[in-house]
mmCIF file of C-alpha atoms in Angstrom:
data_model
loop_
_atom_site.group_PDB
_atom_site.id
_atom_site.type_symbol
_atom_site.label_atom_id
_atom_site.label_comp_id
_atom_site.label_asym_id
_atom_site.label_seq_id
_atom_site.Cartn_x
_atom_site.Cartn_y
_atom_site.Cartn_z
ATOM 1 C CA UNK A 1428 19.804 13.288 4.259
ATOM 2 C CA UNK A 1429 16.556 14.899 3.103
ATOM 3 C CA UNK A 1430 13.436 12.776 2.802
ATOM 4 C CA UNK A 1431 12.049 12.218 -0.663
ATOM 5 C CA UNK A 1432 8.477 13.183 -1.419
ATOM 6 C CA UNK A 1433 7.120 9.893 -2.730
ATOM 7 C CA UNK A 1434 3.627 8.505 -3.178
ATOM 8 C CA UNK A 1435 2.270 4.983 -3.285
ATOM 9 C CA UNK A 1436 -0.272 4.308 -6.016
ATOM 10 C CA UNK A 1437 -2.919 1.805 -4.955
ATOM 11 C CA UNK A 1438 -5.888 0.162 -6.651
ATOM 12 C CA UNK A 1439 -7.026 -1.994 -3.710
ATOM 13 C CA UNK A 1440 -10.564 -0.718 -3.231
ATOM 14 C CA UNK A 1441 -11.106 -2.699 -0.008
ATOM 15 C CA UNK A 1442 -8.295 -0.942 1.927
ATOM 16 C CA UNK A 1443 -9.409 1.934 4.166
ATOM 17 C CA UNK A 1444 -6.113 3.799 3.517
ATOM 18 C CA UNK A 1445 -6.710 4.008 -0.233
ATOM 19 C CA UNK A 1446 -8.207 7.161 -1.766
ATOM 20 C CA UNK A 1447 -10.097 5.354 -4.538
ATOM 21 C CA UNK A 1448 -10.709 8.555 -6.520
ATOM 22 C CA UNK A 1449 -6.982 9.330 -6.722
ATOM 23 C CA UNK A 1450 -5.878 5.662 -6.514
ATOM 24 C CA UNK A 1451 -3.266 6.631 -3.893
ATOM 25 C CA UNK A 1452 -2.453 5.377 -0.411
ATOM 26 C CA UNK A 1453 -3.073 8.053 2.224
ATOM 27 C CA UNK A 1454 -0.530 6.722 4.761
ATOM 28 C CA UNK A 1455 2.725 8.605 5.363
ATOM 29 C CA UNK A 1456 4.541 5.287 5.241
ATOM 30 C CA UNK A 1457 3.615 1.681 4.546
ATOM 31 C CA UNK A 1458 5.046 -1.650 5.629
ATOM 32 C CA UNK A 1459 5.741 -4.136 2.829
ATOM 33 C CA UNK A 1460 6.209 -7.856 3.332
ATOM 34 C CA UNK A 1461 7.072 -10.790 1.152
ATOM 35 C CA UNK A 1462 5.367 -14.144 1.423
ATOM 36 C CA UNK A 1463 8.073 -16.072 -0.382
ATOM 37 C CA UNK A 1464 11.769 -16.864 -0.054
ATOM 38 C CA UNK A 1465 12.678 -14.865 -3.192
ATOM 39 C CA UNK A 1466 12.581 -11.103 -2.473
ATOM 40 C CA UNK A 1467 12.432 -10.442 -6.227
ATOM 41 C CA UNK A 1468 9.172 -12.374 -6.525
ATOM 42 C CA UNK A 1469 6.801 -9.530 -7.471
ATOM 43 C CA UNK A 1470 3.633 -11.621 -7.227
ATOM 44 C CA UNK A 1471 4.266 -12.483 -3.568
ATOM 45 C CA UNK A 1472 5.022 -8.945 -2.349
ATOM 46 C CA UNK A 1473 2.222 -7.695 -0.111
ATOM 47 C CA UNK A 1474 1.274 -4.517 1.694
ATOM 48 C CA UNK A 1475 1.380 -5.256 5.436
ATOM 49 C CA UNK A 1476 -0.326 -1.901 6.135
ATOM 50 C CA UNK A 1477 -3.620 -3.112 4.590
ATOM 51 C CA UNK A 1478 -6.693 -2.625 6.758
ATOM 52 C CA UNK A 1479 -10.105 -3.641 5.470
ATOM 53 C CA UNK A 1480 -12.486 -0.750 4.952
ATOM 54 C CA UNK A 1481 -15.589 -1.069 7.135
ATOM 55 C CA UNK A 1482 -18.838 -0.105 5.444
#
C-alpha cells in the first residue's frame, strides 16, 4: 500500500516542530494521544509530539 502525502496543520506557536509562517508541523509523523476515556472527545485530543521551543 502506498503512503499518502498528508500534512498536519498546526497553530501552536510554542512547539519547536511548527513552522509558524506556514502553520504546518515539520515532523514526518506525529504521535497523538487522548486524555479522556472517550476517543471521540475532540477537546481532549493532544499532540504527544509537542516539544517546547527554546528561545
